[in-house]
Coordinates of C-alpha atoms in Angstrom, one line a residue:
Chain A
M221 CA -11.2 6.0 -12.0
I222 CA -11.4 8.8 -9.4
K223 CA -8.1 8.9 -7.4
T224 CA -7.9 10.2 -4.0
Q225 CA -6.1 13.5 -3.5
R226 CA -2.4 12.8 -3.5
N227 CA -1.1 15.6 -1.3
E228 CA -2.9 15.3 2.1
L229 CA -0.9 18.0 4.0
S230 CA -3.4 20.4 5.7
A231 CA -3.2 23.0 8.3
E232 CA -4.9 20.7 10.8
L233 CA -2.4 17.9 10.2
R234 CA 0.5 20.3 10.4
E235 CA -0.7 21.3 13.8
R236 CA -1.5 17.8 15.0
H237 CA 1.9 16.4 14.0
Q238 CA 4.0 19.6 14.6
I239 CA 5.1 19.6 10.9
G240 CA 7.3 22.6 9.9
A241 CA 6.5 25.1 7.2
D242 CA 9.3 23.8 5.0
W243 CA 7.4 20.7 4.1
K244 CA 4.8 21.1 1.3
F245 CA 3.8 17.5 0.5
G246 CA 2.7 14.6 2.6
R247 CA 0.6 11.5 3.0
R248 CA -1.4 9.9 5.8
F249 CA -0.8 6.2 6.9
N250 CA -2.0 4.0 9.7
V251 CA 0.3 1.4 11.3
R252 CA -1.1 -1.9 10.0
W253 CA -1.0 -5.2 11.8
S254 CA 1.2 -6.5 9.0
E255 CA 3.7 -3.8 9.8
V256 CA 4.0 -4.6 13.5
D257 CA 6.5 -7.2 14.6
S258 CA 6.9 -9.4 17.6
F259 CA 8.2 -6.4 19.6
S260 CA 4.7 -4.9 19.1
H261 CA 6.2 -1.9 17.2
A262 CA 6.0 -0.9 13.6
N263 CA 9.0 -2.7 12.1
H264 CA 11.8 -0.3 10.8
T265 CA 11.3 -1.5 7.2
S266 CA 7.6 -0.2 7.3
H267 CA 8.9 3.4 7.2
F268 CA 10.7 2.7 3.9
G269 CA 7.4 1.5 2.5
W270 CA 5.5 4.6 3.5
I271 CA 8.4 6.8 2.2
E272 CA 8.5 5.0 -1.1
E273 CA 4.7 5.4 -1.4
T274 CA 4.9 9.2 -0.6
R275 CA 7.7 9.7 -3.1
N276 CA 5.7 7.9 -5.8
L277 CA 2.6 10.0 -5.1
Y278 CA 4.8 13.2 -5.2
L279 CA 6.1 12.2 -8.6
A280 CA 2.6 11.2 -9.8
D281 CA 1.3 14.7 -8.7
A282 CA 4.1 16.2 -10.8
G283 CA 2.8 14.2 -13.8
Y284 CA 5.1 11.2 -13.5
P285 CA 3.2 8.3 -12.0
L286 CA 5.3 5.1 -11.8
R287 CA 4.3 2.6 -14.4
D288 CA 6.5 -0.2 -15.4
K289 CA 10.0 -0.9 -16.9
S290 CA 9.0 0.6 -20.3
V291 CA 8.9 4.1 -18.9
P292 CA 11.7 6.0 -17.1
G293 CA 11.2 6.3 -13.3
P294 CA 13.1 6.6 -10.0
I295 CA 15.6 3.9 -9.1
V296 CA 16.9 4.0 -5.6
R297 CA 20.7 4.5 -5.4
E298 CA 21.1 5.3 -1.6
V299 CA 18.8 5.6 1.4
G300 CA 19.1 6.3 5.0
C301 CA 16.9 6.7 8.0
I302 CA 17.3 7.8 11.7
Y303 CA 14.5 6.6 14.0
E304 CA 13.6 8.8 17.0
R305 CA 10.6 7.1 18.4
S306 CA 8.7 3.9 17.9
L307 CA 5.1 3.5 16.6
L308 CA 2.3 1.2 17.7
L309 CA -0.5 -0.5 15.9
E310 CA -3.2 1.9 14.5
D311 CA -1.0 4.9 15.2
D312 CA -1.8 7.8 12.8
V313 CA 1.3 8.4 10.7
F314 CA 2.1 11.3 8.4
V315 CA 5.0 11.2 5.9
T316 CA 6.4 14.4 4.4
A317 CA 8.7 14.6 1.3
R318 CA 10.7 17.4 -0.3
T319 CA 13.4 17.5 -3.0
E320 CA 16.7 18.9 -1.7
W321 CA 18.8 18.8 -5.0
L322 CA 18.6 17.9 -8.6
G323 CA 21.4 16.7 -10.9
R324 CA 21.0 15.9 -14.5
T325 CA 19.9 12.3 -13.9
S326 CA 19.7 12.1 -10.1
F327 CA 17.9 13.8 -7.3
R328 CA 17.8 13.7 -3.5
M329 CA 14.6 13.8 -1.5
N330 CA 14.3 14.2 2.2
Y331 CA 11.5 12.6 4.2
A332 CA 10.2 12.9 7.7
V333 CA 7.8 10.5 9.5
W334 CA 5.4 12.1 12.0
S335 CA 2.9 11.0 14.6
E336 CA 2.1 13.9 17.0
G337 CA 5.8 14.9 16.8
L338 CA 8.8 13.6 14.9
I339 CA 9.3 9.8 14.5
A340 CA 12.0 9.5 11.9
N341 CA 14.2 11.5 9.4
A342 CA 15.1 9.9 6.1
F343 CA 16.5 10.5 2.7
A344 CA 16.8 8.8 -0.7
I345 CA 19.0 9.5 -3.7
C346 CA 17.3 8.3 -6.9
I347 CA 18.4 8.0 -10.4
W348 CA 16.0 8.6 -13.3
M349 CA 16.3 5.4 -15.2
L350 CA 14.7 3.3 -17.9
S351 CA 14.6 -0.1 -16.2
S352 CA 14.2 -2.1 -19.4
D353 CA 17.8 -1.3 -20.4
A354 CA 19.2 0.2 -17.2
S355 CA 20.0 3.5 -19.0
K356 CA 20.1 6.8 -17.1
R357 CA 17.8 9.5 -18.4
S358 CA 17.6 13.2 -18.0
I359 CA 15.0 14.3 -15.4
P360 CA 12.2 15.9 -17.5
Q361 CA 12.1 19.7 -17.4
D362 CA 8.6 19.9 -16.0
L363 CA 9.5 17.5 -13.2
R364 CA 12.5 19.8 -12.4
S365 CA 10.2 22.8 -12.4
Y366 CA 7.8 21.1 -10.1
M367 CA 10.5 20.2 -7.6
Q368 CA 12.0 23.7 -7.8
A369 CA 8.7 25.5 -7.5
L370 CA 7.3 23.4 -4.6
D371 CA 10.4 22.8 -2.6
G372 CA 13.1 25.2 -3.8
A373 CA 15.2 22.3 -4.9
I374 CA 18.7 23.4 -5.9
E375 CA 20.6 22.4 -9.0
R376 CA 23.8 20.5 -8.6
S377 CA 26.1 20.4 -11.5
N378 CA 28.2 17.4 -10.3
P379 CA 26.2 15.6 -7.8
Q380 CA 27.3 12.4 -6.1
P381 CA 26.7 9.6 -7.0
Chain B
M95 CA -3.3 9.8 20.3
I96 CA -6.2 10.7 18.0
K97 CA -7.1 7.8 15.8
T98 CA -8.8 8.2 12.5
Q99 CA -12.4 7.0 12.2
R100 CA -12.4 3.3 11.8
N101 CA -15.5 2.7 9.8
E102 CA -15.2 4.7 6.5
L103 CA -18.3 3.4 4.7
S104 CA -20.3 6.4 3.5
A105 CA -23.2 7.0 1.1
E106 CA -20.7 8.5 -1.4
L107 CA -18.4 5.5 -1.3
R108 CA -21.3 3.1 -1.5
E109 CA -22.3 4.7 -4.7
R110 CA -18.9 5.0 -6.2
H111 CA -18.0 1.4 -5.6
Q112 CA -21.6 0.0 -6.0
I113 CA -21.6 -1.5 -2.5
G114 CA -24.8 -3.3 -1.4
A115 CA -26.8 -2.3 1.7
D116 CA -26.0 -5.5 3.5
W117 CA -22.4 -4.2 4.2
K118 CA -22.2 -1.9 7.2
F119 CA -18.4 -1.6 7.8
G120 CA -15.5 -0.8 5.5
R121 CA -12.1 0.8 5.0
R122 CA -10.4 2.7 2.2
F123 CA -7.0 1.6 0.8
N124 CA -4.9 2.6 -2.2
V125 CA -2.9 0.1 -4.2
R126 CA 0.7 0.7 -3.2
W127 CA 3.8 0.2 -5.2
S128 CA 4.9 -2.4 -2.7
E129 CA 1.7 -4.4 -3.4
V130 CA 2.1 -4.4 -7.2
D131 CA 4.1 -7.3 -8.8
S132 CA 6.0 -7.7 -12.0
F133 CA 2.6 -8.2 -13.9
S134 CA 1.9 -4.6 -12.9
H135 CA -1.2 -5.8 -10.9
A136 CA -1.8 -5.8 -7.1
N137 CA -0.5 -9.2 -6.1
H138 CA -3.2 -11.6 -4.8
T139 CA -1.7 -11.6 -1.3
S140 CA -2.3 -7.8 -1.0
H141 CA -6.0 -8.5 -0.7
F142 CA -5.5 -10.6 2.4
G143 CA -3.5 -7.8 4.0
W144 CA -6.3 -5.3 3.4
I145 CA -8.9 -7.8 4.6
E146 CA -6.9 -8.5 7.8
E147 CA -6.6 -4.8 8.4
T148 CA -10.3 -4.3 7.9
R149 CA -11.2 -7.2 10.3
N150 CA -8.9 -5.8 13.0
L151 CA -10.4 -2.3 12.7
Y152 CA -13.9 -3.9 12.9
L153 CA -12.9 -5.7 16.1
A154 CA -11.2 -2.5 17.5
D155 CA -14.4 -0.6 16.8
A156 CA -16.3 -3.2 18.8
G157 CA -13.9 -2.6 21.7
Y158 CA -11.4 -5.3 21.0
P159 CA -8.3 -3.8 19.3
L160 CA -5.6 -6.4 18.6
R161 CA -2.7 -6.1 21.1
D162 CA -0.3 -8.9 21.6
K163 CA -0.1 -12.5 22.7
S164 CA -1.1 -11.7 26.3
V165 CA -4.7 -10.8 25.4
P166 CA -7.2 -13.0 23.5
G167 CA -7.6 -12.2 19.8
P168 CA -8.6 -13.7 16.4
I169 CA -6.4 -16.5 15.1
V170 CA -7.1 -17.4 11.5
R171 CA -8.3 -21.0 11.0
E172 CA -9.4 -20.9 7.4
V173 CA -9.5 -18.3 4.6
G174 CA -10.6 -18.2 1.0
C175 CA -10.8 -15.6 -1.8
I176 CA -12.3 -15.4 -5.3
Y177 CA -10.8 -12.7 -7.5
E178 CA -13.0 -11.2 -10.2
R179 CA -10.9 -8.3 -11.6
S180 CA -7.3 -7.1 -11.2
L181 CA -6.2 -3.8 -9.6
L182 CA -3.5 -1.4 -10.8
L183 CA -1.2 0.9 -8.9
E184 CA -2.9 3.8 -7.1
D185 CA -6.4 2.3 -7.6
D186 CA -8.8 3.4 -4.9
V187 CA -9.9 0.3 -3.0
F188 CA -12.6 -0.3 -0.5
V189 CA -12.9 -3.4 1.7
T190 CA -16.2 -4.3 3.4
A191 CA -16.5 -6.8 6.3
R192 CA -19.5 -8.5 8.1
T193 CA -19.9 -11.3 10.5
E194 CA -21.9 -14.3 9.1
W195 CA -22.0 -16.5 12.1
L196 CA -20.8 -16.9 15.7
G197 CA -20.0 -20.1 17.6
R198 CA -18.8 -20.2 21.2
T199 CA -15.1 -19.6 20.3
S200 CA -15.1 -19.1 16.5
F201 CA -16.7 -16.8 14.0
R202 CA -16.9 -16.4 10.3
M203 CA -16.6 -13.0 8.6
N204 CA -17.2 -12.4 4.9
Y205 CA -15.4 -9.7 3.0
A206 CA -15.6 -7.9 -0.3
V207 CA -13.0 -5.9 -2.1
W208 CA -14.4 -3.1 -4.3
S209 CA -13.0 -0.5 -6.8
E210 CA -15.9 1.0 -8.8
G211 CA -17.5 -2.5 -8.8
L212 CA -16.6 -5.8 -7.3
I213 CA -13.0 -7.0 -7.3
A214 CA -13.0 -10.0 -4.9
N215 CA -15.1 -12.0 -2.4
A216 CA -13.5 -13.5 0.6
F217 CA -14.1 -15.1 4.0
A218 CA -12.2 -15.9 7.1
I219 CA -13.1 -18.2 10.0
C220 CA -11.3 -17.1 13.1
I221 CA -10.9 -18.6 16.6
W222 CA -10.8 -16.4 19.6
M223 CA -7.6 -17.5 21.2
L224 CA -5.0 -16.5 23.8
S225 CA -1.8 -16.8 21.8
S226 CA 0.5 -17.1 24.8
D227 CA -0.9 -20.6 25.6
A228 CA -2.9 -21.4 22.5
S229 CA -6.1 -21.8 24.5
K230 CA -9.5 -21.1 22.9
R231 CA -11.6 -18.5 24.7
S232 CA -15.3 -17.6 24.6
I233 CA -16.1 -14.7 22.4
P234 CA -16.9 -11.9 24.8
Q235 CA -20.6 -11.1 25.1
D236 CA -20.3 -7.4 24.0
L237 CA -18.4 -8.5 20.9
R238 CA -21.2 -10.9 20.1
S239 CA -23.7 -8.2 20.6
Y240 CA -21.8 -5.8 18.3
M241 CA -21.7 -8.5 15.5
Q242 CA -25.4 -9.3 15.9
A243 CA -26.5 -5.7 16.0
L244 CA -24.4 -4.5 13.1
D245 CA -24.6 -7.5 10.8
G246 CA -27.3 -9.8 12.0
A247 CA -24.7 -12.5 12.7
I248 CA -26.4 -15.8 13.5
E249 CA -25.6 -18.1 16.4
R250 CA -24.3 -21.6 15.5
S251 CA -24.4 -24.1 18.2
N252 CA -22.0 -26.5 16.6
P253 CA -20.0 -24.6 14.0
Q254 CA -17.2 -26.1 12.0
P255 CA -14.3 -26.0 12.7
Chain C
M164 CA 23.9 -16.9 -13.0
I165 CA 23.8 -20.2 -11.2
K166 CA 20.4 -20.8 -9.7
T167 CA 19.8 -23.0 -6.7
Q168 CA 18.1 -26.3 -7.3
R169 CA 14.4 -25.6 -7.5
N170 CA 12.9 -28.8 -6.2
E171 CA 14.2 -29.4 -2.7
L172 CA 12.1 -32.4 -1.7
S173 CA 14.4 -35.2 -0.4
A174 CA 14.0 -38.4 1.5
E175 CA 15.5 -36.8 4.6
L176 CA 13.0 -33.9 4.5
R177 CA 10.1 -36.2 3.8
E178 CA 10.9 -38.1 7.0
R179 CA 11.6 -35.0 9.1
H180 CA 8.3 -33.3 8.1
Q181 CA 6.2 -36.5 7.6
I182 CA 5.4 -35.7 3.9
G183 CA 3.4 -38.3 2.0
A184 CA 4.5 -40.0 -1.2
D185 CA 1.9 -38.2 -3.3
W186 CA 3.9 -34.9 -3.1
K187 CA 6.8 -34.7 -5.6
F188 CA 7.9 -31.0 -5.5
G189 CA 8.7 -28.7 -2.6
R190 CA 10.7 -25.9 -1.2
R191 CA 12.3 -25.0 2.1
F192 CA 11.6 -21.8 4.0
N193 CA 12.4 -20.4 7.4
V194 CA 10.0 -18.2 9.3
R195 CA 11.5 -14.7 9.1
W196 CA 11.1 -11.9 11.6
S197 CA 9.2 -9.9 9.0
E198 CA 6.7 -12.7 8.8
V199 CA 6.0 -12.9 12.5
D200 CA 3.3 -10.6 14.0
S201 CA 2.6 -9.2 17.4
F202 CA 1.1 -12.6 18.5
S203 CA 4.7 -14.0 17.9
H204 CA 3.4 -16.4 15.2
A205 CA 4.0 -16.4 11.5
N206 CA 1.1 -14.3 10.2
H207 CA -1.4 -16.2 8.1
T208 CA -0.5 -14.2 4.9
S209 CA 3.1 -15.5 5.1
H210 CA 1.9 -19.0 4.0
F211 CA 0.4 -17.5 0.8
G212 CA 3.8 -15.9 0.0
W213 CA 5.6 -19.3 0.5
I214 CA 2.9 -21.1 -1.6
E215 CA 3.2 -18.5 -4.4
E216 CA 7.0 -18.9 -4.4
T217 CA 6.7 -22.7 -4.5
R218 CA 4.2 -22.5 -7.4
N219 CA 6.5 -20.2 -9.3
L220 CA 9.5 -22.4 -8.9
Y221 CA 7.4 -25.4 -9.9
L222 CA 6.5 -23.6 -13.1
A223 CA 10.1 -22.4 -13.6
D224 CA 11.2 -26.0 -13.3
A225 CA 8.7 -27.0 -16.0
G226 CA 10.3 -24.3 -18.3
Y227 CA 7.9 -21.5 -17.5
P228 CA 9.6 -19.0 -15.1
L229 CA 7.5 -16.0 -14.3
R230 CA 8.7 -12.9 -16.1
D231 CA 6.6 -9.9 -16.6
K232 CA 3.3 -8.8 -18.2
S233 CA 4.6 -9.4 -21.8
V234 CA 4.6 -13.2 -21.4
P235 CA 1.7 -15.4 -20.3
G236 CA 1.8 -16.6 -16.7
P237 CA -0.5 -17.7 -13.9
I238 CA -3.1 -15.3 -12.6
V239 CA -4.7 -16.3 -9.4
R240 CA -8.5 -16.8 -9.7
E241 CA -9.3 -18.5 -6.3
V242 CA -7.3 -19.5 -3.3
G243 CA -8.1 -21.1 0.1
C244 CA -6.1 -22.3 3.1
I245 CA -6.9 -24.2 6.3
Y246 CA -4.4 -23.7 9.1
E247 CA -3.8 -26.6 11.5
R248 CA -0.9 -25.3 13.7
S249 CA 0.9 -22.1 14.2
L250 CA 4.6 -21.4 13.4
L251 CA 7.2 -19.6 15.4
L252 CA 10.2 -17.5 14.3
E253 CA 13.0 -19.5 12.7
D254 CA 10.8 -22.6 12.3
D255 CA 12.0 -24.7 9.5
V256 CA 9.1 -24.8 6.9
F257 CA 8.6 -27.0 3.9
V258 CA 5.9 -26.3 1.2
T259 CA 4.8 -29.0 -1.2
A260 CA 2.9 -28.4 -4.4
R261 CA 1.1 -30.6 -6.9
T262 CA -1.3 -30.1 -9.8
E263 CA -4.8 -31.6 -9.3
W264 CA -6.4 -30.8 -12.6
L265 CA -5.9 -28.9 -15.9
G266 CA -8.5 -27.2 -18.1
R267 CA -7.7 -25.5 -21.4
T268 CA -6.7 -22.2 -19.7
S269 CA -6.9 -22.9 -16.0
F270 CA -5.4 -25.3 -13.5
R271 CA -5.8 -26.2 -9.8
M272 CA -2.8 -26.8 -7.6
N273 CA -2.9 -28.1 -4.1
Y274 CA -0.3 -27.2 -1.5
A275 CA 0.7 -28.3 2.0
V276 CA 2.8 -26.4 4.5
W277 CA 4.9 -28.7 6.8
S278 CA 7.1 -28.3 9.9
E279 CA 7.7 -31.7 11.5
G280 CA 4.1 -32.5 10.6
L281 CA 1.3 -30.7 8.8
I282 CA 0.8 -27.0 9.3
A283 CA -1.7 -26.1 6.6
N284 CA -3.5 -27.3 3.5
A285 CA -4.1 -24.9 0.6
F286 CA -5.1 -24.7 -3.0
A287 CA -5.1 -22.1 -5.8
I288 CA -6.9 -22.1 -9.1
C289 CA -4.9 -20.1 -11.7
I290 CA -5.7 -18.9 -15.2
W291 CA -2.9 -18.8 -17.8
M292 CA -3.1 -15.2 -18.9
L293 CA -1.2 -12.6 -20.7
S294 CA -1.3 -9.7 -18.3
S295 CA -0.7 -7.0 -20.8
D296 CA -4.1 -7.4 -22.4
A297 CA -5.8 -9.7 -19.8
S298 CA -6.4 -12.4 -22.4
K299 CA -6.7 -16.1 -21.4
R300 CA -4.2 -18.4 -23.1
S301 CA -4.0 -22.1 -23.6
I302 CA -1.7 -23.8 -21.2
P303 CA 1.3 -24.9 -23.2
Q304 CA 1.5 -28.6 -24.1
D305 CA 4.9 -29.2 -22.5
L306 CA 3.7 -27.6 -19.2
R307 CA 0.6 -29.9 -19.4
S308 CA 2.9 -32.9 -19.9
Y309 CA 5.1 -31.8 -17.0
M310 CA 2.0 -31.6 -14.6
Q311 CA 0.7 -34.9 -15.8
A312 CA 4.0 -36.8 -15.6
L313 CA 5.0 -35.4 -12.2
D314 CA 1.6 -35.3 -10.4
G315 CA -0.8 -37.3 -12.5
A316 CA -2.9 -34.2 -13.0
I317 CA -6.2 -35.0 -14.7
E318 CA -7.8 -33.2 -17.6
R319 CA -11.0 -31.4 -17.1
S320 CA -13.0 -30.5 -20.1
N321 CA -15.3 -28.0 -18.5
P322 CA -13.6 -26.9 -15.3
Q323 CA -14.8 -24.2 -13.0
P324 CA -14.2 -21.3 -13.1
Chain D
M170 CA 12.7 -28.7 16.3
I171 CA 15.9 -29.0 14.2
K172 CA 16.9 -25.6 12.9
T173 CA 18.9 -25.1 9.7
Q174 CA 22.5 -24.0 10.2
R175 CA 22.5 -20.3 10.7
N176 CA 25.8 -19.3 9.2
E177 CA 25.8 -20.4 5.6
L178 CA 29.1 -18.8 4.5
S179 CA 31.3 -21.4 2.8
A180 CA 34.4 -21.4 0.6
E181 CA 32.3 -22.2 -2.4
L182 CA 29.9 -19.3 -1.8
R183 CA 32.8 -16.9 -1.1
E184 CA 34.2 -17.7 -4.5
R185 CA 30.9 -17.6 -6.4
H186 CA 30.0 -14.2 -4.9
Q187 CA 33.5 -12.8 -4.6
I188 CA 33.1 -12.2 -0.8
G189 CA 36.2 -10.9 1.0
A190 CA 37.9 -12.6 3.9
D191 CA 36.8 -9.9 6.4
W192 CA 33.2 -11.3 6.3
K193 CA 32.6 -14.3 8.6
F194 CA 28.9 -14.7 8.7
G195 CA 26.2 -14.8 6.0
R196 CA 23.0 -16.2 4.7
R197 CA 21.5 -17.3 1.4
F198 CA 18.3 -15.8 -0.1
N199 CA 16.6 -16.0 -3.4
V200 CA 14.7 -13.1 -4.9
R201 CA 11.0 -13.9 -4.5
W202 CA 8.2 -12.9 -6.7
S203 CA 6.8 -10.9 -3.7
E204 CA 10.0 -8.9 -3.6
V205 CA 10.0 -7.9 -7.2
D206 CA 8.1 -4.8 -8.2
S207 CA 6.7 -3.5 -11.5
F208 CA 10.2 -2.6 -12.7
S209 CA 10.9 -6.3 -12.6
H210 CA 13.7 -5.8 -10.0
A211 CA 13.9 -6.7 -6.4
N212 CA 12.5 -3.6 -4.6
H213 CA 15.0 -1.7 -2.5
T214 CA 13.1 -2.5 0.7
S215 CA 13.7 -6.2 0.1
H216 CA 17.4 -5.8 1.0
F217 CA 16.5 -4.4 4.4
G218 CA 14.4 -7.5 5.0
W219 CA 17.3 -9.9 4.1
I220 CA 19.7 -7.8 6.2
E221 CA 17.4 -7.8 9.2
E222 CA 17.0 -11.6 8.9
T223 CA 20.8 -12.0 8.7
R224 CA 21.3 -9.8 11.7
N225 CA 18.8 -11.8 13.7
L226 CA 20.4 -15.1 12.8
Y227 CA 23.8 -13.7 13.7
L228 CA 22.4 -12.7 17.2
A229 CA 20.7 -16.1 17.5
D230 CA 24.0 -17.8 16.7
A231 CA 25.5 -15.8 19.5
G232 CA 22.9 -17.1 21.9
Y233 CA 20.4 -14.2 21.6
P234 CA 17.5 -15.2 19.3
L235 CA 14.9 -12.5 19.0
R236 CA 11.8 -13.4 21.0
D237 CA 9.3 -10.7 21.9
K238 CA 9.0 -7.5 23.9
S239 CA 9.5 -9.3 27.2
V240 CA 13.2 -9.9 26.5
P241 CA 15.9 -7.3 25.5
G242 CA 16.8 -7.3 21.8
P243 CA 18.0 -5.0 19.0
I244 CA 16.0 -1.9 18.2
V245 CA 17.1 -0.1 15.0
R246 CA 18.3 3.4 15.6
E247 CA 19.8 4.2 12.2
V248 CA 20.2 2.4 8.8
G249 CA 21.7 3.2 5.4
C250 CA 22.2 1.3 2.2
I251 CA 24.0 2.1 -1.1
Y252 CA 22.8 0.0 -4.1
E253 CA 25.3 -0.8 -6.8
R254 CA 23.4 -3.2 -9.0
S255 CA 19.8 -4.5 -9.3
L256 CA 18.5 -8.0 -8.8
L257 CA 16.1 -10.1 -10.8
L258 CA 13.6 -12.7 -9.8
E259 CA 15.1 -16.0 -8.6
D260 CA 18.6 -14.4 -8.3
D261 CA 20.8 -16.2 -5.8
V262 CA 21.5 -13.6 -3.1
F263 CA 24.0 -13.8 -0.2
V264 CA 24.0 -11.4 2.7
T265 CA 27.1 -10.9 5.0
A266 CA 27.1 -9.2 8.4
R267 CA 29.8 -8.1 10.8
T268 CA 29.9 -5.9 13.9
E269 CA 32.1 -2.8 13.5
W270 CA 31.8 -1.3 17.0
L271 CA 30.2 -1.8 20.4
G272 CA 29.2 0.8 22.9
R273 CA 27.6 0.0 26.3
T274 CA 24.0 -0.3 24.9
S275 CA 24.5 0.2 21.1
F276 CA 26.3 -1.5 18.3
R277 CA 26.9 -0.9 14.6
M278 CA 26.9 -3.7 12.1
N279 CA 27.9 -3.5 8.5
Y280 CA 26.2 -5.6 5.8
A281 CA 26.9 -6.5 2.2
V282 CA 24.5 -8.0 -0.3
W283 CA 26.1 -10.2 -3.0
S284 CA 25.1 -12.0 -6.2
E285 CA 28.2 -13.0 -8.2
G286 CA 29.7 -9.7 -7.1
L287 CA 28.6 -6.8 -4.9
I288 CA 25.0 -5.7 -5.0
A289 CA 24.8 -3.3 -2.0
N290 CA 26.6 -2.1 1.1
A291 CA 24.6 -1.3 4.2
F292 CA 24.8 -0.6 7.9
A293 CA 22.5 -0.5 11.0
I294 CA 23.1 1.0 14.4
C295 CA 21.0 -0.8 16.9
I296 CA 20.2 -0.2 20.6
W297 CA 19.9 -3.1 23.0
M298 CA 16.5 -2.4 24.5
L299 CA 13.6 -4.0 26.4
S300 CA 10.7 -3.2 24.2
S301 CA 8.1 -3.6 26.9
D302 CA 9.3 -0.4 28.7
A303 CA 11.6 1.1 26.1
S304 CA 14.6 0.9 28.5
K305 CA 18.2 0.7 27.2
R306 CA 20.1 -2.4 28.4
S307 CA 23.7 -3.2 28.5
I308 CA 24.8 -5.6 25.8
P309 CA 25.4 -8.9 27.5
Q310 CA 29.1 -9.8 28.0
D311 CA 28.9 -13.1 26.0
L312 CA 27.3 -11.3 23.1
R313 CA 30.2 -8.7 23.2
S314 CA 32.7 -11.5 23.3
Y315 CA 31.1 -13.2 20.3
M316 CA 31.2 -10.0 18.2
Q317 CA 34.8 -9.3 19.2
A318 CA 36.0 -12.8 18.6
L319 CA 34.2 -13.3 15.2
D320 CA 34.6 -9.8 13.7
G321 CA 37.2 -7.9 15.8
A322 CA 34.5 -5.5 16.8
I323 CA 36.0 -2.5 18.6
E324 CA 34.8 -0.9 21.9
R325 CA 33.6 2.6 21.7
S326 CA 33.3 4.4 25.0
N327 CA 31.1 7.2 23.8
P328 CA 29.4 6.1 20.6
Q329 CA 26.9 8.0 18.7
P330 CA 24.0 7.9 19.0

């Protein structure tokens, strides 16, 4: 199965959406009818769906595609989002992702949602966990290296949580 | 706001997904984590989301983007779908749409979902309706012409429903 | 963990929603904001979510709760729905389910969506399948007995599909 | 149309879920198949859907049901959630909501998700806004009174944001 290219950040999209140079990975979305609510805006939960999808593709690009509960993967421990502007049906959306820090079993990624300018800033702290028995696992070394090389993610010896 | 091209059907995608010449309009999707259920397959309701999105883009391309309840638009009267194969996370999906027939206020579109071969066949009968007062409206002449020119949609004098 | 009662069909709800005596199993829902689209109606895909949930609870009640891909469960082969009336935010919804027929590995269930009268009629043909290897499995005898006793489901020796 | 009772917090549910006395409003949910992902847990975005629904019912109970973009309503400015434990299919969930503070046009509500103990803590800062022209509106006096009487919400003269 040929997959589409995971990282869709290009010079053209940087310019269109005014995305800063400190973002290295991102994905395109379009606001779908199913994401628009009765206020005719993209509902605020849609952003978390796009962010989750972008995180998963970032991890897949690093060699760790999400699979199922038999394989360690990211479990969300904490999220937050600040919304600056609303989005309408069919709006061209771009979501960027980068890793801010890495602990032994947890990491924090920041996200931004763009559409010809900034729409929202968000973050998620995830734990690397085997879902089948809910055990925390060390983040694999090659995933750490990917995050450090791409984003300059810093090591934290005693991260919260 | 620059929108992405609505019709994404190309010779390359026809070949990759084995899409027949009788389909003229289609859209790309990727199976998202939020669309995969605990069986690790795209849930069967995801297909209806992609189909709805493709229908809306087809109508937008014809000059009738969905807006809100103050403007006539398609209200679903009947749908059906037959699933041939399952889809996995990240699978590259393509959905094609074409109009089969047109009545005065209703129309039937057929859909197919592809991923290197056929995944599902579906249809939807829609009524052109003003949601604010639930009144049926005549399908506009230029929308009729678009459907006839693109898909050879036939006129039905007394369609069900 | 105490679970809520799965079958919520009562004499009071039969009367309120005008549900016929041939329905024996059902569930309550309320139209959520996330299910309402920019036409201010419950989107047509919401009904499939309620129907799926009702089917799963029916199967759980028979001793076959859905789990994951390591255990056989229902895979949707074909669905259809005819919509009679639209639903608004917060509307009280009731979904009924019954089994029409049973083959060796497949079964057809009919569904109705109610809200002080009929909203929609639907059906789904499911295959009893182990998702991990996509193999068809015989419907367990006690599940067959449950469907026959509750709904008078008939045996079909050579069902489609 | 008879609506179900909006506030479902009872002494029995307080005890079952170990909900503190400082919560006065809440709603029941069950984890649906559509909310469970391939890790066989309720996806983290599901919680925001339940929280949004609980907030809307709280506002409806105060006399301000959400309608459409022609009437002022809550627009989400900022959200956050910390997840303590995961949830499985069919788990009985209860979501509580209370208002922490009120500005002239914005308010902060806190939320907790319960299932025989605490599952998650969350908050949302909303702006009272007319979506049709994106104008901020003063929170109506009777809504302020409801929030103050029920939850002891405090006035903030210069709230962020």
